[in-house]
XYZ file of N, CA, C and O in Angstrom:
836
model
N -3.822 139.652 -56.322
C -3.035 138.427 -56.490
C -3.964 137.222 -56.648
O -5.076 137.225 -56.131
N -3.445 136.201 -57.324
C -4.239 135.001 -57.558
C -3.336 133.782 -57.524
O -2.162 133.854 -57.894
N -3.905 132.665 -57.086
C -3.204 131.395 -57.148
C -3.462 130.793 -58.526
O -4.613 130.546 -58.896
N -2.393 130.578 -59.283
C -2.504 130.070 -60.640
C -2.334 128.553 -60.668
O -1.738 127.956 -59.767
N -2.844 127.935 -61.699
C -2.691 126.491 -61.864
C -1.285 126.193 -62.361
O -0.804 126.813 -63.308
N -0.630 125.244 -61.724
C 0.735 124.879 -62.089
C 0.708 123.793 -63.157
O 0.061 122.751 -63.000
N 1.410 124.050 -64.265
C 1.498 123.076 -65.347
C 2.338 121.882 -64.916
O 3.365 122.034 -64.246
N 1.905 120.699 -65.296
C 2.654 119.492 -64.980
C 3.436 118.998 -66.193
O 3.178 119.404 -67.320
N 4.414 118.150 -65.928
C 5.239 117.593 -66.990
C 4.369 117.036 -68.114
O 3.417 116.294 -67.879
N 4.699 117.423 -69.342
C 3.900 117.051 -70.499
C 3.191 118.249 -71.095
O 2.863 118.249 -72.288
N 2.961 119.283 -70.278
C 2.335 120.497 -70.793
C 3.241 121.147 -71.830
O 4.459 121.233 -71.651
N 2.656 121.635 -72.916
C 3.448 122.175 -74.025
C 4.320 123.350 -73.595
O 5.441 123.512 -74.099
N 3.838 124.182 -72.663
C 4.609 125.355 -72.246
C 5.917 124.961 -71.578
O 6.896 125.707 -71.628
N 5.944 123.782 -70.960
C 7.149 123.324 -70.262
C 8.167 122.684 -71.199
O 9.284 122.396 -70.780
N 7.802 122.492 -72.465
C 8.662 121.737 -73.365
C 9.456 122.606 -74.331
O 10.264 122.082 -75.108
N 9.259 123.919 -74.284
C 9.878 124.793 -75.275
C 10.593 125.972 -74.607
O 10.191 126.414 -73.534
N 11.644 126.497 -75.241
C 12.309 127.696 -74.713
C 11.339 128.880 -74.648
O 10.449 129.021 -75.486
N 11.542 129.713 -73.649
C 10.679 130.874 -73.437
C 11.235 132.115 -74.134
O 12.422 132.181 -74.472
N 10.390 133.102 -74.294
C 10.761 134.356 -74.925
C 11.285 135.342 -73.883
O 10.822 135.344 -72.733
N 12.227 136.216 -74.253
C 12.685 137.249 -73.317
C 11.551 138.195 -72.944
O 10.615 138.413 -73.717
N 11.653 138.737 -71.746
C 10.714 139.772 -71.300
C 11.163 141.090 -71.926
O 12.288 141.538 -71.712
N 10.288 141.728 -72.684
C 10.672 142.948 -73.396
C 10.759 144.148 -72.470
O 11.654 144.990 -72.600
N 9.816 144.263 -71.527
C 9.799 145.408 -70.615
C 9.619 144.914 -69.188
O 8.488 144.686 -68.737
N 10.725 144.710 -68.455
C 10.627 144.200 -67.084
C 9.836 145.106 -66.142
O 9.359 144.641 -65.100
N 9.689 146.370 -66.479
C 8.982 147.309 -65.598
C 7.489 147.394 -65.909
O 6.765 148.143 -65.249
N 7.013 146.649 -66.883
C 5.603 146.728 -67.279
C 4.697 146.272 -66.131
O 5.008 145.319 -65.412
N 3.564 146.941 -65.943
C 2.619 146.529 -64.892
C 2.193 145.070 -65.013
O 1.980 144.400 -63.999
N 2.090 144.554 -66.231
C 1.688 143.159 -66.413
C 2.728 142.200 -65.841
O 2.374 141.131 -65.318
N 4.007 142.560 -65.924
C 5.069 141.717 -65.368
C 5.019 141.745 -63.847
O 5.152 140.707 -63.186
N 4.808 142.920 -63.289
C 4.698 143.021 -61.829
C 3.491 142.215 -61.331
O 3.560 141.543 -60.292
N 2.377 142.270 -62.066
C 1.198 141.502 -61.683
C 1.466 140.006 -61.781
O 1.036 139.224 -60.921
N 2.198 139.600 -62.832
C 2.558 138.188 -62.986
C 3.407 137.721 -61.818
O 3.171 136.636 -61.261
N 4.391 138.515 -61.426
C 5.244 138.144 -60.302
C 4.415 137.995 -59.026
O 4.600 137.045 -58.253
N 3.489 138.909 -58.789
C 2.628 138.818 -57.595
C 1.833 137.513 -57.597
O 1.731 136.828 -56.568
N 1.275 137.153 -58.759
C 0.515 135.903 -58.843
C 1.423 134.691 -58.669
O 1.027 133.693 -58.047
N 2.647 134.776 -59.205
C 3.578 133.664 -59.048
C 3.989 133.480 -57.598
O 4.123 132.343 -57.115
N 4.190 134.572 -56.879
C 4.533 134.479 -55.455
C 3.394 133.806 -54.691
O 3.619 132.888 -53.884
N 2.172 134.238 -54.954
C 1.014 133.643 -54.287
C 0.920 132.150 -54.598
O 0.643 131.322 -53.716
N 1.181 131.799 -55.842
C 1.118 130.395 -56.262
C 2.223 129.574 -55.612
O 1.978 128.454 -55.132
N 3.436 130.113 -55.580
C 4.563 129.413 -54.977
C 4.322 129.154 -53.491
O 4.555 128.050 -52.993
N 3.847 130.161 -52.778
C 3.587 129.999 -51.350
C 2.463 129.012 -51.105
O 2.518 128.199 -50.176
N 1.426 129.066 -51.932
C 0.306 128.138 -51.781
C 0.754 126.701 -51.986
O 0.273 125.793 -51.309
N 1.706 126.499 -52.917
C 2.199 125.148 -53.215
C 3.289 124.695 -52.261
O 3.688 123.531 -52.285
N 3.800 125.604 -51.443
C 4.859 125.245 -50.512
C 6.214 125.123 -51.165
O 7.083 124.399 -50.681
N 6.426 125.837 -52.282
C 7.695 125.765 -52.987
C 8.648 126.857 -52.572
O 8.284 127.797 -51.875
N 9.910 126.723 -53.013
C 10.883 127.806 -52.807
C 11.196 128.524 -54.109
O 11.879 129.541 -54.103
N 10.696 127.998 -55.230
C 10.946 128.638 -56.514
C 9.853 128.321 -57.508
O 9.121 127.328 -57.364
N 9.745 129.185 -58.519
C 8.744 128.979 -59.555
C 9.185 129.736 -60.805
O 9.683 130.859 -60.713
N 8.995 129.127 -61.951
C 9.320 129.758 -63.230
C 8.026 130.078 -63.976
O 7.032 129.357 -63.851
N 8.052 131.146 -64.770
C 6.852 131.579 -65.472
C 6.218 130.478 -66.324
O 4.986 130.343 -66.343
N 6.994 129.651 -67.051
C 6.343 128.601 -67.833
C 5.581 127.592 -66.986
O 4.685 126.906 -67.497
N 5.905 127.491 -65.705
C 5.157 126.585 -64.834
C 3.734 127.062 -64.587
O 2.883 126.284 -64.147
N 3.474 128.343 -64.852
C 2.104 128.852 -64.768
C 1.608 129.213 -66.169
O 0.780 130.096 -66.351
N 2.193 128.529 -67.158
C 1.750 128.620 -68.556
C 2.015 129.981 -69.190
O 1.295 130.401 -70.099
N 3.041 130.667 -68.743
C 3.438 131.947 -69.335
C 4.846 131.759 -69.895
O 5.807 131.644 -69.124
N 5.025 131.723 -71.210
C 6.327 131.396 -71.808
C 7.294 132.572 -71.853
O 7.759 132.979 -72.915
N 7.607 133.115 -70.687
C 8.539 134.241 -70.565
C 9.711 133.859 -69.686
O 9.588 133.017 -68.785
N 10.865 134.517 -69.909
C 12.089 134.199 -69.181
C 12.091 134.964 -67.850
O 12.712 136.012 -67.694
N 11.389 134.398 -66.897
C 11.226 135.017 -65.579
C 11.097 133.921 -64.542
O 10.317 132.978 -64.722
N 11.871 134.028 -63.455
C 11.752 133.081 -62.349
C 11.760 133.844 -61.032
O 12.266 134.967 -60.943
N 11.193 133.218 -60.018
C 11.240 133.760 -58.664
C 11.704 132.653 -57.732
O 11.532 131.467 -58.014
N 12.318 133.036 -56.613
C 12.648 132.046 -55.586
C 12.882 132.741 -54.257
O 13.140 133.940 -54.189
N 12.763 131.972 -53.194
C 13.065 132.419 -51.834
C 13.965 131.381 -51.191
O 13.703 130.188 -51.306
N 15.007 131.831 -50.514
C 15.943 130.921 -49.871
C 15.730 130.946 -48.366
O 15.924 131.979 -47.729
N 15.304 129.828 -47.765
C 15.249 129.774 -46.303
C 16.610 130.118 -45.723
O 17.642 129.744 -46.294
N 16.669 130.858 -44.604
C 17.959 131.283 -44.042
C 18.949 130.149 -43.844
O 20.147 130.309 -44.085
N 18.470 128.972 -43.470
C 19.369 127.847 -43.231
C 19.954 127.290 -44.518
O 20.866 126.479 -44.489
N 19.442 127.725 -45.683
C 19.897 127.197 -46.955
C 20.600 128.243 -47.813
O 21.111 127.918 -48.882
N 20.609 129.484 -47.397
C 21.041 130.567 -48.273
C 22.510 130.473 -48.666
O 22.881 130.809 -49.783
N 23.368 130.004 -47.777
C 24.802 130.076 -48.046
C 25.517 128.745 -47.866
O 26.732 128.709 -47.764
N 24.781 127.630 -47.834
C 25.441 126.358 -47.562
C 25.907 125.696 -48.841
O 25.431 125.985 -49.928
N 26.861 124.794 -48.701
C 27.299 123.977 -49.814
C 26.357 122.778 -49.937
O 25.688 122.379 -48.990
N 26.312 122.164 -51.128
C 25.499 120.973 -51.310
C 25.986 119.869 -50.381
O 27.169 119.608 -50.265
N 25.036 119.195 -49.727
C 25.354 118.064 -48.868
C 24.791 116.776 -49.430
O 24.831 115.746 -48.780
N 24.234 116.835 -50.643
C 23.699 115.641 -51.270
C 22.266 115.347 -50.913
O 21.712 114.361 -51.351
N 21.623 116.207 -50.107
C 20.261 115.904 -49.687
C 19.318 117.067 -49.912
O 18.218 117.068 -49.401
N 19.709 118.070 -50.671
C 18.840 119.209 -50.924
C 17.696 118.819 -51.832
O 17.852 118.032 -52.754
N 16.518 119.391 -51.574
C 15.340 119.089 -52.376
C 14.791 120.390 -52.907
O 14.224 121.180 -52.176
N 14.968 120.635 -54.191
C 14.610 121.904 -54.808
C 13.174 121.877 -55.313
O 12.775 120.948 -56.007
N 12.414 122.870 -54.988
C 11.086 123.127 -55.549
C 10.136 121.959 -55.385
O 9.257 121.725 -56.211
N 10.278 121.198 -54.319
C 9.461 119.998 -54.212
C 8.073 120.216 -53.663
O 7.172 119.428 -53.898
N 7.859 121.278 -52.897
C 6.558 121.507 -52.303
C 6.463 120.922 -50.915
O 6.512 119.719 -50.719
N 6.354 121.801 -49.904
C 6.174 121.397 -48.514
C 7.291 120.493 -48.020
O 7.062 119.583 -47.233
N 8.524 120.742 -48.454
C 9.629 119.883 -48.059
C 10.621 120.588 -47.139
O 11.576 119.987 -46.696
N 10.402 121.865 -46.853
C 11.365 122.586 -46.032
C 11.104 122.339 -44.564
O 10.025 122.579 -44.050
N 12.093 121.836 -43.838
C 11.912 121.494 -42.445
C 11.568 122.707 -41.591
O 10.746 122.645 -40.688
N 12.238 123.836 -41.846
C 11.964 125.025 -41.058
C 10.522 125.460 -41.238
O 9.822 125.788 -40.279
N 10.057 125.500 -42.488
C 8.690 125.925 -42.748
C 7.699 124.945 -42.144
O 6.683 125.323 -41.584
N 8.007 123.651 -42.257
C 7.094 122.640 -41.750
C 6.958 122.728 -40.239
O 5.907 122.440 -39.678
N 8.028 123.126 -39.575
C 7.990 123.204 -38.119
C 7.464 124.536 -37.619
O 7.269 124.723 -36.418
N 7.257 125.483 -38.540
C 6.784 126.797 -38.136
C 7.899 127.729 -37.733
O 7.663 128.854 -37.313
N 9.176 127.287 -37.876
C 10.298 128.108 -37.439
C 10.566 129.260 -38.393
O 11.164 130.251 -38.012
N 10.143 129.129 -39.648
C 10.357 130.165 -40.647
C 9.041 130.486 -41.327
O 8.345 129.590 -41.787
N 8.692 131.759 -41.396
C 7.499 132.190 -42.101
C 7.894 132.505 -43.533
O 8.611 133.475 -43.778
N 7.457 131.698 -44.522
C 7.902 131.917 -45.898
C 7.496 133.269 -46.459
O 8.109 133.766 -47.394
N 6.450 133.879 -45.888
C 6.010 135.174 -46.411
C 6.959 136.298 -46.035
O 6.858 137.401 -46.584
N 7.904 136.032 -45.115
C 8.842 137.076 -44.697
C 10.221 136.896 -45.314
O 11.101 137.727 -45.082
N 10.441 135.821 -46.087
C 11.747 135.581 -46.676
C 11.980 136.528 -47.846
O 11.048 136.869 -48.570
N 13.224 136.956 -48.063
C 13.521 137.826 -49.204
C 13.151 137.147 -50.521
O 13.449 135.977 -50.736
N 12.502 137.905 -51.387
C 12.097 137.385 -52.680
C 13.114 137.772 -53.739
O 13.528 138.923 -53.826
N 13.524 136.805 -54.545
C 14.438 137.046 -55.654
C 13.645 136.928 -56.956
O 12.986 135.911 -57.196
N 13.720 137.963 -57.776
C 13.062 137.965 -59.078
C 14.145 138.080 -60.140
O 14.916 139.044 -60.156
N 14.223 137.093 -61.019
C 15.220 137.084 -62.087
C 14.505 137.179 -63.426
O 13.713 136.298 -63.776
N 14.773 138.236 -64.156
C 14.177 138.435 -65.474
C 15.288 138.339 -66.525
O 16.347 138.955 -66.384
N 15.040 137.549 -67.544
C 16.031 137.299 -68.603
C 17.385 136.881 -68.022
O 18.440 137.438 -68.350
N 17.393 135.866 -67.137
C 18.645 135.479 -66.475
C 19.618 134.766 -67.397
O 19.234 134.108 -68.368
N 20.904 134.914 -67.056
C 21.994 134.208 -67.730
C 22.871 133.583 -66.656
O 23.256 134.260 -65.694
N 23.196 132.297 -66.819
C 24.011 131.572 -65.835
C 25.369 131.242 -66.438
O 25.463 130.762 -67.570
N 26.431 131.477 -65.652
C 27.783 131.113 -66.050
C 28.395 130.234 -64.957
O 28.539 130.690 -63.816
N 28.753 128.984 -65.246
C 29.423 128.157 -64.241
C 30.801 128.740 -63.906
O 31.521 129.200 -64.799
N 31.157 128.712 -62.646
C 32.475 129.157 -62.195
C 33.262 127.927 -61.769
O 33.301 127.556 -60.600
N 33.855 127.271 -62.726
C 34.555 126.032 -62.461
C 33.780 124.843 -62.997
O 32.624 124.964 -63.416
N 34.418 123.695 -62.972
C 33.828 122.472 -63.513
C 33.218 121.578 -62.445
O 32.587 120.575 -62.762
N 33.394 121.928 -61.161
C 32.927 121.059 -60.084
C 31.402 120.959 -60.084
O 30.693 121.955 -60.204
N 30.910 119.735 -59.948
C 29.480 119.489 -59.824
C 29.226 118.644 -58.580
O 30.145 118.012 -58.039
N 27.988 118.639 -58.137
C 27.592 117.817 -56.998
C 26.196 117.273 -57.252
O 25.390 117.895 -57.954
N 25.931 116.118 -56.693
C 24.612 115.519 -56.788
C 23.740 116.009 -55.647
O 24.205 116.149 -54.513
N 22.482 116.245 -55.934
C 21.548 116.658 -54.899
C 20.144 116.237 -55.277
O 19.805 116.112 -56.462
N 19.323 115.995 -54.256
C 17.952 115.571 -54.505
C 17.098 116.773 -54.856
O 17.123 117.790 -54.171
N 16.352 116.663 -55.951
C 15.485 117.742 -56.393
C 14.071 117.228 -56.622
O 13.861 116.112 -57.091
N 13.119 118.082 -56.278
C 11.728 117.853 -56.624
C 11.279 119.012 -57.490
O 12.042 119.944 -57.749
N 10.057 118.975 -57.958
C 9.550 120.045 -58.821
C 8.041 120.111 -58.683
O 7.363 119.075 -58.656
N 7.522 121.328 -58.603
C 6.082 121.498 -58.490
C 5.356 120.999 -59.738
O 4.154 120.734 -59.688
N 6.073 120.865 -60.850
C 5.468 120.343 -62.069
C 5.555 118.822 -62.166
O 5.001 118.227 -63.099
N 6.257 118.190 -61.227
C 6.300 116.737 -61.094
C 5.952 116.407 -59.648
O 6.821 116.030 -58.856
N 4.705 116.608 -59.264
C 4.340 116.491 -57.842
C 4.632 115.115 -57.271
O 4.510 114.096 -57.938
N 5.079 115.151 -56.008
C 5.296 113.952 -55.186
C 6.449 113.093 -55.663
O 6.555 111.924 -55.308
N 7.350 113.662 -56.491
C 8.498 112.915 -56.966
C 9.788 113.655 -56.649
O 9.776 114.858 -56.385
N 10.895 112.931 -56.683
C 12.212 113.549 -56.588
C 13.260 112.648 -57.221
O 13.055 111.446 -57.390
N 14.393 113.287 -57.576
C 15.472 112.533 -58.193
C 16.810 113.157 -57.862
O 16.894 114.299 -57.400
N 17.871 112.401 -58.114
C 19.228 112.831 -57.808
C 19.822 113.491 -59.051
O 19.981 112.841 -60.085
N 20.168 114.785 -58.930
C 20.532 115.600 -60.097
C 21.917 116.222 -59.907
O 22.185 116.820 -58.862
N 22.788 116.132 -60.910
C 24.081 116.829 -60.832
C 23.909 118.298 -61.225
O 23.218 118.624 -62.191
N 24.554 119.185 -60.462
C 24.534 120.626 -60.756
C 25.917 121.212 -60.476
O 26.664 120.709 -59.630
N 26.209 122.315 -61.158
C 27.419 123.061 -60.823
C 27.295 123.589 -59.394
O 26.236 124.056 -58.975
N 28.405 123.532 -58.662
C 28.376 123.968 -57.271
C 28.610 125.462 -57.098
O 28.318 126.016 -56.040
N 29.148 126.119 -58.128
C 29.479 127.553 -58.024
C 29.154 128.204 -59.358
O 29.690 127.799 -60.400
N 28.275 129.192 -59.320
C 27.858 129.854 -60.558
C 27.822 131.368 -60.374
O 27.823 131.888 -59.258
N 27.822 132.049 -61.485
C 27.484 133.473 -61.505
C 26.222 133.614 -62.346
O 26.097 132.973 -63.388
N 25.273 134.389 -61.855
C 24.091 134.633 -62.682
C 23.802 136.120 -62.738
O 24.105 136.875 -61.812
N 23.256 136.533 -63.855
C 22.912 137.936 -64.061
C 21.512 138.015 -64.634
O 20.956 137.027 -65.125
N 20.937 139.178 -64.565
C 19.597 139.373 -65.078
C 19.147 140.792 -64.832
O 19.959 141.691 -64.571
N 17.855 140.979 -64.893
C 17.248 142.289 -64.682
C 16.171 142.148 -63.626
O 15.483 141.117 -63.559
N 16.025 143.160 -62.786
C 14.998 143.152 -61.762
C 13.724 143.827 -62.237
O 13.631 144.334 -63.361
N 12.728 143.865 -61.355
C 11.466 144.510 -61.691
C 11.617 146.014 -61.906
O 10.752 146.638 -62.515
N 12.726 146.567 -61.409
C 12.979 147.984 -61.621
C 13.666 148.258 -62.954
O 13.965 149.408 -63.288
N 13.944 147.188 -63.704
C 14.593 147.341 -64.996
C 16.096 147.453 -64.941
O 16.757 147.599 -65.975
N 16.662 147.379 -63.730
C 18.101 147.527 -63.567
C 18.799 146.167 -63.607
O 18.340 145.209 -62.980
N 19.921 146.075 -64.317
C 20.664 144.814 -64.374
C 21.387 144.538 -63.061
O 21.728 145.466 -62.316
N 21.614 143.275 -62.783
C 22.348 142.886 -61.578
C 23.123 141.619 -61.867
O 22.877 140.926 -62.849
N 24.060 141.310 -60.981
C 24.889 140.112 -61.097
C 25.126 139.560 -59.713
O 25.249 140.320 -58.743
N 25.186 138.243 -59.599
C 25.338 137.616 -58.286
C 26.094 136.305 -58.443
O 25.991 135.635 -59.471
N 26.876 135.933 -57.423
C 27.494 134.615 -57.359
C 26.721 133.758 -56.365
O 26.182 134.256 -55.381
N 26.681 132.460 -56.635
C 25.948 131.552 -55.764
C 26.668 130.218 -55.673
O 27.286 129.759 -56.636
N 26.565 129.601 -54.498
C 27.117 128.271 -54.270
C 26.038 127.392 -53.638
O 25.005 127.867 -53.178
N 26.312 126.091 -53.607
C 25.475 125.159 -52.877
C 24.015 125.199 -53.282
O 23.667 125.189 -54.466
N 23.144 125.227 -52.280
C 21.702 125.175 -52.526
C 21.229 126.359 -53.354
O 20.370 126.218 -54.238
N 21.765 127.551 -53.072
C 21.422 128.746 -53.831
C 21.681 128.502 -55.325
O 20.816 128.746 -56.176
N 22.863 128.002 -55.643
C 23.214 127.733 -57.040
C 22.303 126.669 -57.643
O 21.906 126.764 -58.807
N 21.959 125.669 -56.857
C 21.087 124.594 -57.348
C 19.702 125.132 -57.688
O 19.127 124.799 -58.738
N 19.149 125.967 -56.820
C 17.816 126.523 -57.068
C 17.807 127.351 -58.349
O 16.903 127.227 -59.187
N 18.813 128.205 -58.514
C 18.869 129.059 -59.699
C 18.959 128.212 -60.965
O 18.258 128.458 -61.965
N 19.814 127.183 -60.948
C 19.954 126.323 -62.128
C 18.660 125.570 -62.427
O 18.244 125.449 -63.587
N 18.021 125.066 -61.382
C 16.772 124.328 -61.555
C 15.701 125.221 -62.185
O 15.046 124.836 -63.163
N 15.526 126.424 -61.615
C 14.466 127.305 -62.113
C 14.765 127.796 -63.528
O 13.862 127.858 -64.380
N 16.002 128.157 -63.789
C 16.341 128.676 -65.114
C 16.283 127.596 -66.186
O 16.040 127.897 -67.363
N 16.456 126.332 -65.800
C 16.268 125.246 -66.761
C 14.859 125.272 -67.342
O 14.661 124.953 -68.529
N 13.879 125.623 -66.521
C 12.498 125.681 -67.012
C 12.376 126.632 -68.201
O 11.541 126.421 -69.093
N 13.190 127.672 -68.214
C 13.094 128.675 -69.278
C 13.583 128.137 -70.614
O 13.321 128.740 -71.666
N 14.300 127.020 -70.578
C 14.790 126.390 -71.805
C 14.078 125.071 -72.092
O 14.556 124.255 -72.892
N 12.955 124.848 -71.428
C 12.191 123.632 -71.660
C 12.802 122.389 -71.062
O 12.557 121.275 -71.539
N 13.595 122.557 -69.998
C 14.288 121.432 -69.372
C 13.716 121.176 -67.984
O 13.666 122.095 -67.148
N 13.300 119.938 -67.725
C 12.882 119.511 -66.395
C 13.992 118.662 -65.783
O 14.765 118.026 -66.503
N 14.056 118.622 -64.450
C 15.228 118.016 -63.809
C 15.504 116.571 -64.208
O 16.686 116.173 -64.246
N 14.494 115.732 -64.528
C 14.857 114.374 -64.954
C 15.742 114.363 -66.205
O 16.523 113.422 -66.410
N 15.644 115.408 -67.013
C 16.464 115.484 -68.224
C 17.927 115.748 -67.891
O 18.805 115.568 -68.750
N 18.217 116.193 -66.677
C 19.593 116.411 -66.219
C 20.167 115.204 -65.490
O 21.366 115.156 -65.202
N 19.329 114.245 -65.157
C 19.786 113.115 -64.362
C 20.659 112.180 -65.179
O 20.444 112.000 -66.379
N 21.632 111.589 -64.532
C 22.516 110.628 -65.187
C 22.148 109.188 -64.845
O 22.693 108.253 -65.439
N 21.230 108.997 -63.888
C 20.798 107.661 -63.492
C 19.311 107.734 -63.153
O 18.927 108.149 -62.060
N 18.465 107.331 -64.094
C 17.016 107.443 -63.901
C 16.473 106.424 -62.903
O 15.305 106.496 -62.524
N 17.312 105.494 -62.453
C 16.865 104.600 -61.380
C 16.746 105.355 -60.064
O 16.162 104.852 -59.105
N 17.312 106.571 -60.027
C 17.250 107.407 -58.829
C 16.156 108.472 -58.946
O 16.218 109.514 -58.315
N 15.154 108.192 -59.744
C 13.955 109.017 -59.854
C 12.785 108.206 -59.325
O 12.584 107.061 -59.731
N 12.030 108.777 -58.386
C 10.914 108.022 -57.831
C 9.979 108.885 -57.020
O 10.168 110.105 -56.887
N 8.956 108.262 -56.478
C 7.965 108.961 -55.670
C 8.448 109.094 -54.229
O 9.099 108.188 -53.686
N 8.101 110.210 -53.606
C 8.566 110.483 -52.247
C 8.146 109.388 -51.269
O 8.937 108.978 -50.406
N 6.895 108.927 -51.380
C 6.451 107.927 -50.412
C 7.164 106.594 -50.606
O 7.419 105.863 -49.636
N 7.551 106.286 -51.852
C 8.304 105.055 -52.083
C 9.727 105.165 -51.573
O 10.286 104.201 -51.021
N 10.351 106.364 -51.741
C 11.689 106.565 -51.179
C 11.639 106.401 -49.658
O 12.568 105.857 -49.054
N 10.569 106.892 -49.042
C 10.449 106.797 -47.580
C 10.330 105.340 -47.144
O 10.890 104.939 -46.116
N 9.595 104.541 -47.935
C 9.426 103.126 -47.576
C 10.630 102.285 -47.951
O 10.916 101.275 -47.315
N 11.332 102.695 -49.016
C 12.452 101.895 -49.525
C 13.658 102.802 -49.758
O 14.049 103.056 -50.906
N 14.273 103.288 -48.688
C 15.420 104.193 -48.842
C 16.594 103.507 -49.516
O 16.752 102.284 -49.452
N 17.419 104.332 -50.157
C 18.614 103.808 -50.795
C 19.583 103.276 -49.758
O 19.605 103.710 -48.613
N 20.422 102.347 -50.191
C 21.489 101.835 -49.342
C 22.631 102.832 -49.398
O 23.602 102.678 -50.140
N 22.486 103.946 -48.625
C 23.438 105.053 -48.671
C 23.484 105.693 -47.298
O 22.612 105.468 -46.468
N 24.546 106.471 -47.016
C 24.598 107.180 -45.739
C 23.347 108.022 -45.539
O 22.740 108.513 -46.495
N 22.964 108.221 -44.276
C 21.716 108.906 -43.956
C 21.623 110.271 -44.617
O 20.563 110.675 -45.081
N 22.722 111.014 -44.661
C 22.690 112.375 -45.218
C 22.413 112.375 -46.701
O 21.994 113.386 -47.263
N 22.621 111.223 -47.389
C 22.467 111.179 -48.830
C 21.155 110.519 -49.269
O 20.875 110.447 -50.452
N 20.366 110.048 -48.311
C 19.136 109.365 -48.688
C 18.048 110.380 -49.021
O 17.946 111.429 -48.407
N 17.166 110.031 -49.970
C 16.104 110.968 -50.326
C 15.064 111.125 -49.229
O 14.280 112.061 -49.284
N 15.052 110.218 -48.223
C 14.114 110.407 -47.134
C 14.695 111.335 -46.074
O 14.031 111.627 -45.070
N 15.925 111.825 -46.273
C 16.514 112.826 -45.389
C 16.128 114.199 -45.925
O 16.749 114.724 -46.825
N 15.065 114.765 -45.378
C 14.527 116.020 -45.927
C 15.503 117.165 -45.716
O 16.204 117.254 -44.736
N 15.493 118.089 -46.666
C 16.296 119.294 -46.532
C 15.403 120.484 -46.834
O 14.538 120.791 -46.044
N 15.607 121.121 -47.969
C 14.738 122.228 -48.338
C 13.911 121.843 -49.535
O 14.142 120.821 -50.146
N 12.980 122.699 -49.913
C 11.978 122.405 -50.929
C 12.574 121.940 -52.238
O 13.537 122.403 -52.722
């Protein structure tokens, strides 16, 4: 395994749709996933997409902290921000023991029109976060490393993470989903100048990565 360099916003690999994985069971794909896991853990993230490590393939990985696996959006979730999970920061959860989700050639279907706003960060936009609308209930399907297809429903933070990571596969970064770019900023500035909003909705109210 190796820690790979994470591409930042502006990198060409992040700006274009990715190609499908032809053989999910190939040793090279398994090796890529191992390197992506090492990179994600090193960066303190909960998710990572292949184009973020400069590999233009339709593959994402993520881990859901137990406190976030089944909750609804509360307006303060922080996706893929790096070192933002309270449980991990306090030592209450060991990220190396969390179940790993590998999605190859994923497809997302919204289940309903309801959306919710939530704070998201991204390892490709370090030290920043913004308020992003996402579907609250989705179905996603794909193929695993064993080559077998699967399907899953997700709500809340789980659904947000999947949508965020799969956007990378189409060359979309979360600011492109935002409806108000005044709500995009640096974490330290949000901490010094919080929004005039209830505590649960402020970006300085940490949630998950």
